[in-house]
Amino acid sequence: MTTLDPGRALQKEGTDAPTSGAPNVPDRPALEGLESKWLETWQQQGTYAFQRPQGDPAQTREQVFSIDTPPPTVSGSLHVGHVFSYTHTDLIARYQRMRGKHVFYPIGWDDNGLPTERRVQNFYGVRCDPSVPYDPDFTPPTKPDPKRQVPISRRNFIDLCHQLTSVDEKAFEDLWRRVGLSVDWSSVYTTIGDDTITVAQKAFLRNVARGEAYLAEAPTVWDVTFQTAVAQAEIEARDYPGAYHKVQFHPADGSDPVIIETTRPELIAACVSLIAHPDDERYQHLFGTTVTSPVFGVELPVKAHPAAEPDKGSGLVMCCTFGDLTDVTWWRELQLPARVIIGRDGRILREVPEWIAEGEAAAAYQQLAGKTTFSAREAMVELLRESGDLIGDPTPTQRKANFYENGDKPLEIVSTRQWYITNGGRDPELKKTFLQRGEELGWVPEHMKYRYDNWVNGLNGDWLISRQRYFGVPFPVWYPLDGNGEPDYAHPITPDEDVLPVDPSSDLPPGYTEAQRGAPHGFVGDPDVMDTWAISSLSPQVVCGWERDPELFKITFPMDLNTHAHEIIRTWLFSRVVRAHFENGSLPWKRSMISGFVMDPDRKKMSKSKGNAVVPTDVLERYGSDAVRWRAAKARPGLDSPFDEREMKVGRRLALKVLNASKFVLSYGVPEPGTPITEPVDQALMSALQLVITEATEAFEAYDYTGALEVTERFFWQFCDDYLEVVKERAYGAAGEDAARSAHAALSVTLDVVLRLLAPFLPFATEEVWSWWPHPGSNAGSIHNASWPTVDEVPNPEGRGDALLLEAVASALIAIRGAKSSAKVSMKTEVTRIEFAGKGEVLERLQQVEADLRAVGRITGEVHWAESDTDLDVAVELAQA
């Protein structure tokens, strides 16, 4: 690759390039300092501020392009994968802005919920205890000890949450600004802000009023560490060591014992039935009969269910309330009793259950009472050995257990009262409706729809939206108390919408006084908060001003684009579809663009827990934002991309080349508008440029930002490596004034267009070059508010330019350079004879630019042309040193 001398045009004597504007080009263009310079300028000038189009909102909706982006959890940490995904969104935003759209591109922070609470607890050395009174003068410990956390009131705890998240939000904002996200920073929202709380509470109250949200006592997936309910979307299966235990149950008729195999013998006291597949011939005689459980002697029915697996263990299994989600299904469908023995703390309930008889059975249960499930399992194995009902020793196995995505202990299923929103998990018709919504949504790439369909089809229960935490959006609900001070959950008290937001722990329900809080015949506030997904599921309504700004809502909703990585299709994407369907009767957006994962070099997903995450500030500091954005744009929608830091050097090299090549082009000045482009190779460049505009535009319209970058970058390097080399002698005036003007005009048009094509990818380098000379009309000011280039603005009368000529020139230059390189001589070495052999049409193209080839190749001798069947062969004879 030939290195250009960007200052050569200024050094050549006797050349005065015609100009209409005086470019102000720095002596030594550099990438260092560009980010801070332009970030400050963009902020001061409001470059990316959303401007509402003038006119009737119903008529101006098509002028707006609105984007819904995921609010990052500020209590967490970001890695380079997040930067890639958010950059993908920004590429589309910048393109649409240059296409003339009013881009509505807000961003928010997800700052509530369990991750924030854990961070506050560890950072300040405190824990929330709602029984502790509020202390207005409270200050956190000067030396926090996470192992000895100080109990503080809920209000004090929430104050600390707000205090810490404000610091985290500033750090996140600084990072995203550094990346160059063109969001409107005046429209930042938080998931715990008053506007968000109002939207979340209002939507919830309407869900309740329409019967889409309900309160129910039901089996609940529970994390014993965090003491909170967990939704299906937050569950992940992990390998967990266990052991199979062969246990005897005794038929009531006195026949031979039957054997089950279980990894959870501690739940035998919670067993409500034995179950086998209806076609399993081994157990046909048992269906409709009863057996008694070992140790406890509880009589249990034997039932059939198609979900039982004949080839798993003995084919006969326990149904316990509740060991796993299959138990819940059997319990519900077979209408079995609930015999729960595990409490919210993950320990065996201390009181002997009523279904266990007094005497030996009760005494055996007492040996389990109060123990963790792990300790109870060991104790139960000893009891089974003593009773003779354990056959052989337990067989170790590696089983799949369900964990909360943020937890480190297996989940339990306990009976609790929770709020739910219907989502089709228990309503086949509603499930069909949400599958149809998936059909209506545009998917980029299309195969991501299968993930959505698989999730919806696999739903087995409604969406649990309540959490037993403190920092979040409270449920706007109170419950009346009866004469014994017990809540009447069947008649909840809700506020009017015009008083929202409310906090039932401190605000009063209509018609009550503070003295009645917690008193018989008084009231009590709902103590729970909404799941973070129940809040962020309303992000389109929050940012678009639902019922707060009707005009804004009309011109932005449904939004045009939703973007995020594929792992939250099941959570954030689906939950927003549910809420918009119920509240607005539509999808929340027209299209979803889904990013893949950024993988480490071993193709493993990056994560902090695995220790393979690359901190974005490190690569941004080393290579610059443009280089990181360039690499992000190489990752196509929906495809996982392995990360190799060395690739950043290529992106940085491109950004630096933009500066230096631009300086070289502008060294000739800026020609007068309309300067004719007359030379064949210049016209060929215009044809090629038109093709690049077409292909890049088509790619962006299809949300293929990678394709747009590839076609533009390929042209840019060809422009630098071949065209600039071919044309520079003529541009100096070696072939006369008219030929020089043609070169100047072609150079200027190409630079103007290519900078705009690269602007979404390299916003800092392109903005810097754009500022070096004045631009007319709508292209004045920032390049990021300039118009996207069109084919019509490229001068190519009657399509005279032959784009294939550039390819022929490139092949000829490669051959000439290759000959000199093989001979180990300077590129300035003269060529005394050269022969071009190839097909007639190729030779005809090259003959048009013989003068340019002679100049760049230092061809001083004869040029011979010979037709052949090959595309192009070049024979070079060099002058002797």
PDB file of C-alpha atoms in Angstrom, residues 278-444:
ATOM      1  CA  PRO A 278     -50.813 -43.366  31.599  1.00  0.00           C
ATOM      2  CA  ASP A 279     -49.327 -45.833  29.061  1.00  0.00           C
ATOM      3  CA  ASP A 280     -46.728 -47.279  31.441  1.00  0.00           C
ATOM      4  CA  GLU A 281     -47.802 -50.932  31.767  1.00  0.00           C
ATOM      5  CA  ARG A 282     -45.768 -51.415  34.951  1.00  0.00           C
ATOM      6  CA  TYR A 283     -48.133 -49.239  36.959  1.00  0.00           C
ATOM      7  CA  GLN A 284     -51.543 -49.826  35.409  1.00  0.00           C
ATOM      8  CA  HIS A 285     -52.596 -51.843  38.475  1.00  0.00           C
ATOM      9  CA  LEU A 286     -51.649 -48.984  40.794  1.00  0.00           C
ATOM     10  CA  PHE A 287     -53.680 -46.189  39.134  1.00  0.00           C
ATOM     11  CA  GLY A 288     -56.640 -45.369  41.337  1.00  0.00           C
ATOM     12  CA  THR A 289     -55.099 -47.006  44.425  1.00  0.00           C
ATOM     13  CA  THR A 290     -53.097 -45.506  47.293  1.00  0.00           C
ATOM     14  CA  VAL A 291     -49.691 -45.981  48.867  1.00  0.00           C
ATOM     15  CA  THR A 292     -48.215 -44.752  52.134  1.00  0.00           C
ATOM     16  CA  SER A 293     -45.094 -42.666  52.355  1.00  0.00           C
ATOM     17  CA  PRO A 294     -42.021 -44.001  54.129  1.00  0.00           C
ATOM     18  CA  VAL A 295     -41.238 -42.657  57.622  1.00  0.00           C
ATOM     19  CA  PHE A 296     -44.372 -40.461  57.767  1.00  0.00           C
ATOM     20  CA  GLY A 297     -47.041 -43.014  56.779  1.00  0.00           C
ATOM     21  CA  VAL A 298     -49.192 -40.515  54.846  1.00  0.00           C
ATOM     22  CA  GLU A 299     -51.688 -42.101  52.441  1.00  0.00           C
ATOM     23  CA  LEU A 300     -51.142 -40.894  48.875  1.00  0.00           C
ATOM     24  CA  PRO A 301     -53.062 -41.522  45.613  1.00  0.00           C
ATOM     25  CA  VAL A 302     -51.312 -42.965  42.551  1.00  0.00           C
ATOM     26  CA  LYS A 303     -52.278 -41.003  39.442  1.00  0.00           C
ATOM     27  CA  ALA A 304     -51.496 -40.914  35.729  1.00  0.00           C
ATOM     28  CA  HIS A 305     -50.170 -37.905  33.835  1.00  0.00           C
ATOM     29  CA  PRO A 306     -48.640 -37.675  30.325  1.00  0.00           C
ATOM     30  CA  ALA A 307     -45.774 -35.487  31.565  1.00  0.00           C
ATOM     31  CA  ALA A 308     -44.304 -38.410  33.521  1.00  0.00           C
ATOM     32  CA  GLU A 309     -41.288 -39.953  31.776  1.00  0.00           C
ATOM     33  CA  PRO A 310     -41.306 -43.791  31.726  1.00  0.00           C
ATOM     34  CA  ASP A 311     -37.601 -44.013  30.903  1.00  0.00           C
ATOM     35  CA  LYS A 312     -36.478 -41.722  33.735  1.00  0.00           C
ATOM     36  CA  GLY A 313     -35.561 -43.642  36.876  1.00  0.00           C
ATOM     37  CA  SER A 314     -38.259 -46.132  37.763  1.00  0.00           C
ATOM     38  CA  GLY A 315     -40.890 -44.203  35.771  1.00  0.00           C
ATOM     39  CA  LEU A 316     -42.816 -43.592  39.013  1.00  0.00           C
ATOM     40  CA  VAL A 317     -42.246 -40.167  40.587  1.00  0.00           C
ATOM     41  CA  MET A 318     -43.276 -38.124  43.586  1.00  0.00           C
ATOM     42  CA  CYS A 319     -45.399 -35.019  43.208  1.00  0.00           C
ATOM     43  CA  CYS A 320     -44.425 -32.769  46.112  1.00  0.00           C
ATOM     44  CA  THR A 321     -45.645 -29.267  46.873  1.00  0.00           C
ATOM     45  CA  PHE A 322     -43.378 -28.022  45.571  1.00  0.00           C
ATOM     46  CA  GLY A 323     -40.100 -29.411  44.297  1.00  0.00           C
ATOM     47  CA  ASP A 324     -40.110 -27.929  40.817  1.00  0.00           C
ATOM     48  CA  LEU A 325     -42.388 -26.360  38.236  1.00  0.00           C
ATOM     49  CA  THR A 326     -43.562 -29.767  37.025  1.00  0.00           C
ATOM     50  CA  ASP A 327     -44.938 -30.372  40.518  1.00  0.00           C
ATOM     51  CA  VAL A 328     -46.907 -27.143  40.176  1.00  0.00           C
ATOM     52  CA  THR A 329     -48.381 -28.335  36.868  1.00  0.00           C
ATOM     53  CA  TRP A 330     -49.389 -31.715  38.306  1.00  0.00           C
ATOM     54  CA  TRP A 331     -50.770 -30.130  41.475  1.00  0.00           C
ATOM     55  CA  ARG A 332     -52.902 -27.754  39.425  1.00  0.00           C
ATOM     56  CA  GLU A 333     -54.095 -30.144  36.711  1.00  0.00           C
ATOM     57  CA  LEU A 334     -54.753 -33.140  38.976  1.00  0.00           C
ATOM     58  CA  GLN A 335     -56.319 -30.921  41.681  1.00  0.00           C
ATOM     59  CA  LEU A 336     -54.077 -32.210  44.425  1.00  0.00           C
ATOM     60  CA  PRO A 337     -53.876 -30.760  47.958  1.00  0.00           C
ATOM     61  CA  ALA A 338     -51.103 -28.321  48.931  1.00  0.00           C
ATOM     62  CA  ARG A 339     -48.769 -29.638  51.628  1.00  0.00           C
ATOM     63  CA  VAL A 340     -46.018 -27.027  51.772  1.00  0.00           C
ATOM     64  CA  ILE A 341     -43.148 -27.625  54.213  1.00  0.00           C
ATOM     65  CA  ILE A 342     -40.513 -25.099  52.994  1.00  0.00           C
ATOM     66  CA  GLY A 343     -40.785 -21.529  54.254  1.00  0.00           C
ATOM     67  CA  ARG A 344     -39.615 -18.273  52.710  1.00  0.00           C
ATOM     68  CA  ASP A 345     -36.296 -18.600  54.511  1.00  0.00           C
ATOM     69  CA  GLY A 346     -35.562 -21.850  52.681  1.00  0.00           C
ATOM     70  CA  ARG A 347     -35.877 -23.932  55.839  1.00  0.00           C
ATOM     71  CA  ILE A 348     -38.275 -26.719  56.763  1.00  0.00           C
ATOM     72  CA  LEU A 349     -41.271 -25.284  58.621  1.00  0.00           C
ATOM     73  CA  ARG A 350     -40.908 -25.765  62.364  1.00  0.00           C
ATOM     74  CA  GLU A 351     -44.522 -26.678  63.100  1.00  0.00           C
ATOM     75  CA  VAL A 352     -45.530 -30.300  62.481  1.00  0.00           C
ATOM     76  CA  PRO A 353     -48.024 -30.264  59.566  1.00  0.00           C
ATOM     77  CA  GLU A 354     -51.571 -31.426  60.231  1.00  0.00           C
ATOM     78  CA  TRP A 355     -51.342 -34.301  57.737  1.00  0.00           C
ATOM     79  CA  ILE A 356     -48.536 -35.958  59.699  1.00  0.00           C
ATOM     80  CA  ALA A 357     -49.839 -38.084  62.561  1.00  0.00           C
ATOM     81  CA  GLU A 358     -48.668 -37.697  66.114  1.00  0.00           C
ATOM     82  CA  GLY A 359     -46.152 -40.170  67.475  1.00  0.00           C
ATOM     83  CA  GLU A 360     -43.229 -41.568  65.515  1.00  0.00           C
ATOM     84  CA  ALA A 361     -44.098 -39.719  62.308  1.00  0.00           C
ATOM     85  CA  ALA A 362     -44.259 -36.365  64.112  1.00  0.00           C
ATOM     86  CA  ALA A 363     -41.021 -37.144  65.949  1.00  0.00           C
ATOM     87  CA  ALA A 364     -39.326 -37.904  62.630  1.00  0.00           C
ATOM     88  CA  TYR A 365     -40.547 -34.613  61.203  1.00  0.00           C
ATOM     89  CA  GLN A 366     -39.123 -32.773  64.209  1.00  0.00           C
ATOM     90  CA  GLN A 367     -35.680 -34.004  63.162  1.00  0.00           C
ATOM     91  CA  LEU A 368     -36.077 -32.018  59.915  1.00  0.00           C
ATOM     92  CA  ALA A 369     -37.853 -28.935  61.305  1.00  0.00           C
ATOM     93  CA  GLY A 370     -35.900 -25.676  61.063  1.00  0.00           C
ATOM     94  CA  LYS A 371     -33.132 -27.170  58.910  1.00  0.00           C
ATOM     95  CA  THR A 372     -32.024 -25.899  55.522  1.00  0.00           C
ATOM     96  CA  THR A 373     -33.010 -28.134  52.637  1.00  0.00           C
ATOM     97  CA  PHE A 374     -29.417 -29.391  52.403  1.00  0.00           C
ATOM     98  CA  SER A 375     -29.277 -30.388  56.094  1.00  0.00           C
ATOM     99  CA  ALA A 376     -32.807 -31.770  55.976  1.00  0.00           C
ATOM    100  CA  ARG A 377     -31.811 -33.955  53.023  1.00  0.00           C
ATOM    101  CA  GLU A 378     -29.000 -35.533  55.040  1.00  0.00           C
ATOM    102  CA  ALA A 379     -31.294 -36.075  58.028  1.00  0.00           C
ATOM    103  CA  MET A 380     -34.002 -37.612  55.850  1.00  0.00           C
ATOM    104  CA  VAL A 381     -31.547 -40.078  54.321  1.00  0.00           C
ATOM    105  CA  GLU A 382     -30.674 -41.301  57.814  1.00  0.00           C
ATOM    106  CA  LEU A 383     -34.375 -41.691  58.670  1.00  0.00           C
ATOM    107  CA  LEU A 384     -34.911 -43.718  55.495  1.00  0.00           C
ATOM    108  CA  ARG A 385     -31.968 -45.922  56.325  1.00  0.00           C
ATOM    109  CA  GLU A 386     -33.375 -46.526  59.797  1.00  0.00           C
ATOM    110  CA  SER A 387     -36.812 -47.433  58.398  1.00  0.00           C
ATOM    111  CA  GLY A 388     -35.291 -49.719  55.762  1.00  0.00           C
ATOM    112  CA  ASP A 389     -36.899 -47.739  52.937  1.00  0.00           C
ATOM    113  CA  LEU A 390     -33.673 -46.515  51.315  1.00  0.00           C
ATOM    114  CA  ILE A 391     -32.386 -49.048  48.786  1.00  0.00           C
ATOM    115  CA  GLY A 392     -28.635 -48.958  48.470  1.00  0.00           C
ATOM    116  CA  ASP A 393     -26.534 -45.815  48.659  1.00  0.00           C
ATOM    117  CA  PRO A 394     -27.400 -42.565  46.898  1.00  0.00           C
ATOM    118  CA  THR A 395     -25.974 -42.366  43.351  1.00  0.00           C
ATOM    119  CA  PRO A 396     -24.177 -39.050  42.632  1.00  0.00           C
ATOM    120  CA  THR A 397     -25.423 -37.141  39.613  1.00  0.00           C
ATOM    121  CA  GLN A 398     -25.143 -33.735  37.991  1.00  0.00           C
ATOM    122  CA  ARG A 399     -28.606 -32.300  37.600  1.00  0.00           C
ATOM    123  CA  LYS A 400     -30.070 -29.060  36.302  1.00  0.00           C
ATOM    124  CA  ALA A 401     -31.440 -26.774  38.987  1.00  0.00           C
ATOM    125  CA  ASN A 402     -33.183 -23.426  38.605  1.00  0.00           C
ATOM    126  CA  PHE A 403     -31.440 -20.324  39.918  1.00  0.00           C
ATOM    127  CA  TYR A 404     -32.384 -16.662  40.067  1.00  0.00           C
ATOM    128  CA  GLU A 405     -30.187 -14.982  37.443  1.00  0.00           C
ATOM    129  CA  ASN A 406     -28.581 -12.866  40.206  1.00  0.00           C
ATOM    130  CA  GLY A 407     -28.563 -15.608  42.855  1.00  0.00           C
ATOM    131  CA  ASP A 408     -26.231 -18.384  43.936  1.00  0.00           C
ATOM    132  CA  LYS A 409     -28.611 -20.867  45.613  1.00  0.00           C
ATOM    133  CA  PRO A 410     -31.224 -23.084  43.940  1.00  0.00           C
ATOM    134  CA  LEU A 411     -34.710 -21.605  43.888  1.00  0.00           C
ATOM    135  CA  GLU A 412     -37.516 -23.003  45.985  1.00  0.00           C
ATOM    136  CA  ILE A 413     -41.244 -22.872  45.355  1.00  0.00           C
ATOM    137  CA  VAL A 414     -43.291 -21.516  48.236  1.00  0.00           C
ATOM    138  CA  SER A 415     -46.862 -20.347  48.575  1.00  0.00           C
ATOM    139  CA  THR A 416     -47.131 -16.526  48.635  1.00  0.00           C
ATOM    140  CA  ARG A 417     -49.532 -13.755  47.704  1.00  0.00           C
ATOM    141  CA  GLN A 418     -48.302 -11.857  44.636  1.00  0.00           C
ATOM    142  CA  TRP A 419     -49.446  -9.543  41.847  1.00  0.00           C
ATOM    143  CA  TYR A 420     -49.610 -10.970  38.334  1.00  0.00           C
ATOM    144  CA  ILE A 421     -50.289  -9.656  34.823  1.00  0.00           C
ATOM    145  CA  THR A 422     -51.832 -12.044  32.317  1.00  0.00           C
ATOM    146  CA  ASN A 423     -49.456 -12.896  29.469  1.00  0.00           C
ATOM    147  CA  GLY A 424     -50.921 -15.973  27.793  1.00  0.00           C
ATOM    148  CA  GLY A 425     -49.163 -18.457  30.043  1.00  0.00           C
ATOM    149  CA  ARG A 426     -52.525 -19.678  31.327  1.00  0.00           C
ATOM    150  CA  ASP A 427     -54.765 -18.463  28.505  1.00  0.00           C
ATOM    151  CA  PRO A 428     -54.273 -20.154  25.102  1.00  0.00           C
ATOM    152  CA  GLU A 429     -56.242 -17.481  23.241  1.00  0.00           C
ATOM    153  CA  LEU A 430     -54.182 -14.674  24.726  1.00  0.00           C
ATOM    154  CA  LYS A 431     -51.028 -16.614  23.860  1.00  0.00           C
ATOM    155  CA  LYS A 432     -52.203 -16.747  20.227  1.00  0.00           C
ATOM    156  CA  THR A 433     -52.720 -12.980  20.335  1.00  0.00           C
ATOM    157  CA  PHE A 434     -49.160 -12.342  21.448  1.00  0.00           C
ATOM    158  CA  LEU A 435     -47.812 -14.744  18.846  1.00  0.00           C
ATOM    159  CA  GLN A 436     -49.731 -12.730  16.263  1.00  0.00           C
ATOM    160  CA  ARG A 437     -48.139  -9.539  17.600  1.00  0.00           C
ATOM    161  CA  GLY A 438     -44.798 -11.183  16.869  1.00  0.00           C
ATOM    162  CA  GLU A 439     -45.933 -11.726  13.278  1.00  0.00           C
ATOM    163  CA  GLU A 440     -46.824  -8.037  12.949  1.00  0.00           C
ATOM    164  CA  LEU A 441     -43.426  -6.878  14.179  1.00  0.00           C
ATOM    165  CA  GLY A 442     -40.553  -6.342  11.753  1.00  0.00           C
ATOM    166  CA  TRP A 443     -37.486  -8.352  12.833  1.00  0.00           C
ATOM    167  CA  VAL A 444     -33.841  -7.588  12.025  1.00  0.00           C
TER     168      VAL A 444
END
